[in-house]
């Protein structure tokens, strides 16, 4: 990136960050649906991701032929519409006040929680019809470790900038994961605001542990190493301060906080944007505590990791390497076939039909991402999953739909685990 472009992305990124900081809310922000119909239109839109021309926050992964939600400042309203019209990109203004949209989303979810408590005859505290806080997630993991100590281990793999623990859970019918069986390595929540991805990971943990007898065959030949919330500081911040926060919470400069952890991994790392943009890759590769923790855990188990799954929202896509450039993984046919099998299982369960393919081809190039890093370690099957969700009523899918979506997503996740169990751990 040229020095002139670095200065431009710094300025535009800071403008968006300062707009929120000044108001303390998103009242001065607007939300659009945009629909690129050609590769050229998509390329134009993707310039916005790097803070070029106009700073835009993509709520969904943009792709040809599908709508994506983008948030802009009200001040940029005219420029945005002129730009979209200039490039003949179809668009609709979804909300003139994003904060009010988020407020309605919160009120709707709170009311749904009240109805659940009023109508339920159960005293159970574990349910998948609300978005769990970090405390709820960690308490549940610790409870599982005590109640199912022959199956579950929970450990702290690092501490965040704000000194929160980063926790991992292993699931193995052997008790401890000894690397004699293939491992599925998973993480969720590396982007703080992607709550539904975290909940889908938690639902899988719940099923495999509390109902392990129903999955005995799968668990007999496959172990799991899972980091449900890879970005604890950011996750807490989205629950308590800023619902749309994406990065971690380490200070970037005097104005802006946070690094996009999914751009901070050392394989093909590149500093492409400034500190104030949503996809700032950090001042150096592996600079962040969370990145180091995940790298350390992967290194511990890399001899037996045969499947890597990075769980994200939103986009309805199953993506395989490489993502840093327009290059296909050597085993692209195997990756595509397995991705299609997982997609078909999701459709059979009543879910949407995901797009399956190479990350750069379907989405965009991104350096320093977790899936490329895992694949670079020799993990033969490495995927990023962009789950279903979102909508016109808020950033996330409504809590009332969460149980359905997490149970459907579980059918997809099972396919990857079942295939991992067929793979050898010997080189």
PDB file of C-alpha atoms in Angstrom, residues 18-191:
ATOM      1  CA  UNK A  18     -14.822   9.452  15.793  1.00  0.00           C
ATOM      2  CA  UNK A  19     -18.415   9.696  14.579  1.00  0.00           C
ATOM      3  CA  UNK A  20     -19.382   6.939  16.997  1.00  0.00           C
ATOM      4  CA  UNK A  21     -17.169   8.253  19.798  1.00  0.00           C
ATOM      5  CA  UNK A  22     -18.628  11.743  19.523  1.00  0.00           C
ATOM      6  CA  UNK A  23     -22.250  10.643  19.720  1.00  0.00           C
ATOM      7  CA  UNK A  24     -21.783   7.568  21.932  1.00  0.00           C
ATOM      8  CA  UNK A  25     -24.376   5.829  19.772  1.00  0.00           C
ATOM      9  CA  UNK A  26     -25.306   4.977  16.202  1.00  0.00           C
ATOM     10  CA  UNK A  27     -28.057   7.567  15.808  1.00  0.00           C
ATOM     11  CA  UNK A  28     -25.988   9.312  13.138  1.00  0.00           C
ATOM     12  CA  UNK A  29     -25.546   6.160  11.082  1.00  0.00           C
ATOM     13  CA  UNK A  30     -27.663   4.667   8.301  1.00  0.00           C
ATOM     14  CA  UNK A  31     -28.019   1.116   7.015  1.00  0.00           C
ATOM     15  CA  UNK A  32     -28.276   0.120   3.358  1.00  0.00           C
ATOM     16  CA  UNK A  33     -28.899  -3.117   1.515  1.00  0.00           C
ATOM     17  CA  UNK A  34     -26.660  -3.312  -1.555  1.00  0.00           C
ATOM     18  CA  UNK A  35     -26.722  -5.987  -4.233  1.00  0.00           C
ATOM     19  CA  UNK A  36     -23.795  -6.274  -6.657  1.00  0.00           C
ATOM     20  CA  UNK A  37     -24.809  -8.192  -9.774  1.00  0.00           C
ATOM     21  CA  UNK A  38     -21.402  -8.349 -11.488  1.00  0.00           C
ATOM     22  CA  UNK A  39     -17.817  -9.039 -10.475  1.00  0.00           C
ATOM     23  CA  UNK A  40     -16.924  -5.468 -11.414  1.00  0.00           C
ATOM     24  CA  UNK A  41     -19.571  -4.059  -9.066  1.00  0.00           C
ATOM     25  CA  UNK A  42     -18.331  -6.317  -6.268  1.00  0.00           C
ATOM     26  CA  UNK A  43     -14.751  -5.129  -6.800  1.00  0.00           C
ATOM     27  CA  UNK A  44     -15.906  -1.522  -6.491  1.00  0.00           C
ATOM     28  CA  UNK A  45     -17.748  -2.271  -3.243  1.00  0.00           C
ATOM     29  CA  UNK A  46     -14.788  -4.113  -1.764  1.00  0.00           C
ATOM     30  CA  UNK A  47     -12.641  -0.997  -2.014  1.00  0.00           C
ATOM     31  CA  UNK A  48     -14.774   0.302   0.836  1.00  0.00           C
ATOM     32  CA  UNK A  49     -13.632  -2.557   3.078  1.00  0.00           C
ATOM     33  CA  UNK A  50     -10.123  -1.092   3.058  1.00  0.00           C
ATOM     34  CA  UNK A  51     -11.290   2.398   3.894  1.00  0.00           C
ATOM     35  CA  UNK A  52     -10.801   3.683   0.379  1.00  0.00           C
ATOM     36  CA  UNK A  53     -13.039   6.572  -0.744  1.00  0.00           C
ATOM     37  CA  UNK A  54     -15.763   6.074   1.908  1.00  0.00           C
ATOM     38  CA  UNK A  55     -15.488   4.252   5.229  1.00  0.00           C
ATOM     39  CA  UNK A  56     -18.186   1.577   5.288  1.00  0.00           C
ATOM     40  CA  UNK A  57     -18.983  -1.123   7.844  1.00  0.00           C
ATOM     41  CA  UNK A  58     -20.078  -4.335   6.122  1.00  0.00           C
ATOM     42  CA  UNK A  59     -22.515  -6.250   8.317  1.00  0.00           C
ATOM     43  CA  UNK A  60     -22.550  -9.169   5.887  1.00  0.00           C
ATOM     44  CA  UNK A  61     -20.022 -10.651   3.500  1.00  0.00           C
ATOM     45  CA  UNK A  62     -20.718  -9.076   0.088  1.00  0.00           C
ATOM     46  CA  UNK A  63     -20.895 -11.301  -2.981  1.00  0.00           C
ATOM     47  CA  UNK A  64     -22.303 -11.257  -6.482  1.00  0.00           C
ATOM     48  CA  UNK A  65     -26.051 -11.768  -6.730  1.00  0.00           C
ATOM     49  CA  UNK A  66     -26.817 -11.423  -3.023  1.00  0.00           C
ATOM     50  CA  UNK A  67     -27.673  -8.498  -0.814  1.00  0.00           C
ATOM     51  CA  UNK A  68     -25.315  -7.301   1.897  1.00  0.00           C
ATOM     52  CA  UNK A  69     -25.939  -4.739   4.603  1.00  0.00           C
ATOM     53  CA  UNK A  70     -23.587  -1.791   4.917  1.00  0.00           C
ATOM     54  CA  UNK A  71     -23.531   0.950   7.535  1.00  0.00           C
ATOM     55  CA  UNK A  72     -22.365   4.494   6.772  1.00  0.00           C
ATOM     56  CA  UNK A  73     -22.465   7.823   8.551  1.00  0.00           C
ATOM     57  CA  UNK A  74     -25.429  10.068   7.740  1.00  0.00           C
ATOM     58  CA  UNK A  75     -22.912  12.653   6.615  1.00  0.00           C
ATOM     59  CA  UNK A  76     -21.882  10.282   3.792  1.00  0.00           C
ATOM     60  CA  UNK A  77     -25.489   9.585   2.740  1.00  0.00           C
ATOM     61  CA  UNK A  78     -25.356  11.580  -0.486  1.00  0.00           C
ATOM     62  CA  UNK A  79     -21.870  10.389  -1.487  1.00  0.00           C
ATOM     63  CA  UNK A  80     -22.849   6.765  -0.925  1.00  0.00           C
ATOM     64  CA  UNK A  81     -25.981   6.955  -3.043  1.00  0.00           C
ATOM     65  CA  UNK A  82     -24.222   8.863  -5.804  1.00  0.00           C
ATOM     66  CA  UNK A  83     -21.444   6.271  -5.829  1.00  0.00           C
ATOM     67  CA  UNK A  84     -23.884   3.343  -5.966  1.00  0.00           C
ATOM     68  CA  UNK A  85     -25.901   4.968  -8.734  1.00  0.00           C
ATOM     69  CA  UNK A  86     -22.743   5.807 -10.669  1.00  0.00           C
ATOM     70  CA  UNK A  87     -21.835   2.111 -10.706  1.00  0.00           C
ATOM     71  CA  UNK A  88     -25.442   0.989 -11.235  1.00  0.00           C
ATOM     72  CA  UNK A  89     -25.462  -1.017  -7.986  1.00  0.00           C
ATOM     73  CA  UNK A  90     -28.931  -1.804  -6.692  1.00  0.00           C
ATOM     74  CA  UNK A  91     -29.567  -0.498  -3.165  1.00  0.00           C
ATOM     75  CA  UNK A  92     -32.242   0.217  -0.567  1.00  0.00           C
ATOM     76  CA  UNK A  93     -32.097   2.376   2.536  1.00  0.00           C
ATOM     77  CA  UNK A  94     -33.046  -0.051   5.328  1.00  0.00           C
ATOM     78  CA  UNK A  95     -32.758   2.223   8.364  1.00  0.00           C
ATOM     79  CA  UNK A  96     -32.140   5.935   8.765  1.00  0.00           C
ATOM     80  CA  UNK A  97     -31.181   5.495  12.435  1.00  0.00           C
ATOM     81  CA  UNK A  98     -29.052   2.429  13.189  1.00  0.00           C
ATOM     82  CA  UNK A  99     -29.161   2.984  16.945  1.00  0.00           C
ATOM     83  CA  UNK A 100     -32.938   2.769  16.948  1.00  0.00           C
ATOM     84  CA  UNK A 101     -32.670  -0.443  14.958  1.00  0.00           C
ATOM     85  CA  UNK A 102     -30.299  -1.875  17.578  1.00  0.00           C
ATOM     86  CA  UNK A 103     -32.567  -0.660  20.397  1.00  0.00           C
ATOM     87  CA  UNK A 104     -35.537  -2.438  18.846  1.00  0.00           C
ATOM     88  CA  UNK A 105     -33.439  -5.582  18.425  1.00  0.00           C
ATOM     89  CA  UNK A 106     -32.519  -5.501  22.113  1.00  0.00           C
ATOM     90  CA  UNK A 107     -36.103  -4.859  23.245  1.00  0.00           C
ATOM     91  CA  UNK A 108     -37.379  -7.700  21.080  1.00  0.00           C
ATOM     92  CA  UNK A 109     -34.838 -10.147  22.499  1.00  0.00           C
ATOM     93  CA  UNK A 110     -35.540  -9.060  26.082  1.00  0.00           C
ATOM     94  CA  UNK A 111     -39.267  -9.560  25.540  1.00  0.00           C
ATOM     95  CA  UNK A 112     -38.604 -12.973  24.011  1.00  0.00           C
ATOM     96  CA  UNK A 113     -36.612 -13.904  27.131  1.00  0.00           C
ATOM     97  CA  UNK A 114     -39.483 -12.801  29.354  1.00  0.00           C
ATOM     98  CA  UNK A 115     -41.939 -14.950  27.399  1.00  0.00           C
ATOM     99  CA  UNK A 116     -39.626 -17.943  27.696  1.00  0.00           C
ATOM    100  CA  UNK A 117     -39.432 -17.587  31.465  1.00  0.00           C
ATOM    101  CA  UNK A 118     -43.167 -17.018  31.772  1.00  0.00           C
ATOM    102  CA  UNK A 119     -44.183 -19.941  29.577  1.00  0.00           C
ATOM    103  CA  UNK A 120     -41.563 -22.460  30.635  1.00  0.00           C
ATOM    104  CA  UNK A 121     -42.158 -25.076  33.316  1.00  0.00           C
ATOM    105  CA  UNK A 122     -38.439 -25.848  33.445  1.00  0.00           C
ATOM    106  CA  UNK A 123     -35.868 -24.450  35.856  1.00  0.00           C
ATOM    107  CA  UNK A 124     -33.087 -25.090  33.331  1.00  0.00           C
ATOM    108  CA  UNK A 125     -30.757 -22.134  32.814  1.00  0.00           C
ATOM    109  CA  UNK A 126     -29.149 -23.503  29.650  1.00  0.00           C
ATOM    110  CA  UNK A 127     -31.137 -22.630  26.571  1.00  0.00           C
ATOM    111  CA  UNK A 128     -30.375 -21.631  23.025  1.00  0.00           C
ATOM    112  CA  UNK A 129     -33.002 -18.954  22.691  1.00  0.00           C
ATOM    113  CA  UNK A 130     -30.859 -16.100  23.954  1.00  0.00           C
ATOM    114  CA  UNK A 131     -27.336 -14.891  23.242  1.00  0.00           C
ATOM    115  CA  UNK A 132     -25.073 -15.890  26.119  1.00  0.00           C
ATOM    116  CA  UNK A 133     -22.679 -13.516  27.820  1.00  0.00           C
ATOM    117  CA  UNK A 134     -19.027 -14.455  28.293  1.00  0.00           C
ATOM    118  CA  UNK A 135     -19.672 -15.211  31.970  1.00  0.00           C
ATOM    119  CA  UNK A 136     -22.500 -17.590  31.034  1.00  0.00           C
ATOM    120  CA  UNK A 137     -20.290 -19.335  28.483  1.00  0.00           C
ATOM    121  CA  UNK A 138     -17.358 -19.746  30.846  1.00  0.00           C
ATOM    122  CA  UNK A 139     -19.554 -20.897  33.728  1.00  0.00           C
ATOM    123  CA  UNK A 140     -21.133 -23.515  31.477  1.00  0.00           C
ATOM    124  CA  UNK A 141     -17.756 -24.781  30.262  1.00  0.00           C
ATOM    125  CA  UNK A 142     -16.517 -25.092  33.847  1.00  0.00           C
ATOM    126  CA  UNK A 143     -19.695 -26.936  34.853  1.00  0.00           C
ATOM    127  CA  UNK A 144     -19.193 -29.410  32.013  1.00  0.00           C
ATOM    128  CA  UNK A 145     -15.591 -30.012  33.067  1.00  0.00           C
ATOM    129  CA  UNK A 146     -16.791 -31.026  36.544  1.00  0.00           C
ATOM    130  CA  UNK A 147     -19.872 -33.004  35.527  1.00  0.00           C
ATOM    131  CA  UNK A 148     -18.234 -34.839  32.598  1.00  0.00           C
ATOM    132  CA  UNK A 149     -14.635 -35.147  33.716  1.00  0.00           C
ATOM    133  CA  UNK A 150     -14.133 -38.352  31.719  1.00  0.00           C
ATOM    134  CA  UNK A 151     -14.980 -36.522  28.497  1.00  0.00           C
ATOM    135  CA  UNK A 152     -14.176 -32.843  28.944  1.00  0.00           C
ATOM    136  CA  UNK A 153     -11.148 -30.755  29.852  1.00  0.00           C
ATOM    137  CA  UNK A 154     -11.250 -26.957  30.117  1.00  0.00           C
ATOM    138  CA  UNK A 155      -8.064 -24.905  30.201  1.00  0.00           C
ATOM    139  CA  UNK A 156      -6.901 -21.315  30.055  1.00  0.00           C
ATOM    140  CA  UNK A 157      -4.689 -20.844  27.004  1.00  0.00           C
ATOM    141  CA  UNK A 158      -3.867 -17.161  27.466  1.00  0.00           C
ATOM    142  CA  UNK A 159      -4.994 -13.777  28.797  1.00  0.00           C
ATOM    143  CA  UNK A 160      -6.331 -10.828  26.849  1.00  0.00           C
ATOM    144  CA  UNK A 161      -5.179  -7.200  26.941  1.00  0.00           C
ATOM    145  CA  UNK A 162      -7.870  -6.540  29.560  1.00  0.00           C
ATOM    146  CA  UNK A 163      -6.699  -9.638  31.479  1.00  0.00           C
ATOM    147  CA  UNK A 164      -9.628 -11.912  30.735  1.00  0.00           C
ATOM    148  CA  UNK A 165      -8.940 -15.623  30.338  1.00  0.00           C
ATOM    149  CA  UNK A 166      -9.076 -17.214  26.895  1.00  0.00           C
ATOM    150  CA  UNK A 167     -10.580 -20.650  27.481  1.00  0.00           C
ATOM    151  CA  UNK A 168     -10.417 -23.822  25.432  1.00  0.00           C
ATOM    152  CA  UNK A 169     -12.427 -27.001  25.840  1.00  0.00           C
ATOM    153  CA  UNK A 170     -11.414 -30.459  24.641  1.00  0.00           C
ATOM    154  CA  UNK A 171     -13.883 -33.292  24.081  1.00  0.00           C
ATOM    155  CA  UNK A 172     -12.478 -36.803  23.977  1.00  0.00           C
ATOM    156  CA  UNK A 173     -13.831 -40.152  25.104  1.00  0.00           C
ATOM    157  CA  UNK A 174     -10.231 -40.899  26.118  1.00  0.00           C
ATOM    158  CA  UNK A 175     -10.421 -38.095  28.673  1.00  0.00           C
ATOM    159  CA  UNK A 176      -7.355 -36.173  27.576  1.00  0.00           C
ATOM    160  CA  UNK A 177      -6.590 -35.543  23.904  1.00  0.00           C
ATOM    161  CA  UNK A 178      -3.483 -37.658  23.316  1.00  0.00           C
ATOM    162  CA  UNK A 179      -3.218 -37.078  19.534  1.00  0.00           C
ATOM    163  CA  UNK A 180      -3.722 -40.726  18.644  1.00  0.00           C
ATOM    164  CA  UNK A 181      -6.999 -39.817  16.914  1.00  0.00           C
ATOM    165  CA  UNK A 182      -7.783 -37.088  14.381  1.00  0.00           C
ATOM    166  CA  UNK A 183      -8.651 -33.718  15.891  1.00  0.00           C
ATOM    167  CA  UNK A 184     -11.223 -31.171  14.812  1.00  0.00           C
ATOM    168  CA  UNK A 185      -9.974 -27.732  15.865  1.00  0.00           C
ATOM    169  CA  UNK A 186     -12.625 -25.008  16.022  1.00  0.00           C
ATOM    170  CA  UNK A 187     -12.903 -21.401  17.082  1.00  0.00           C
ATOM    171  CA  UNK A 188     -15.774 -18.934  17.227  1.00  0.00           C
ATOM    172  CA  UNK A 189     -16.206 -15.294  18.080  1.00  0.00           C
ATOM    173  CA  UNK A 190     -12.888 -14.071  16.708  1.00  0.00           C
ATOM    174  CA  UNK A 191     -14.989 -11.160  15.445  1.00  0.00           C
TER     175      UNK A 191
END
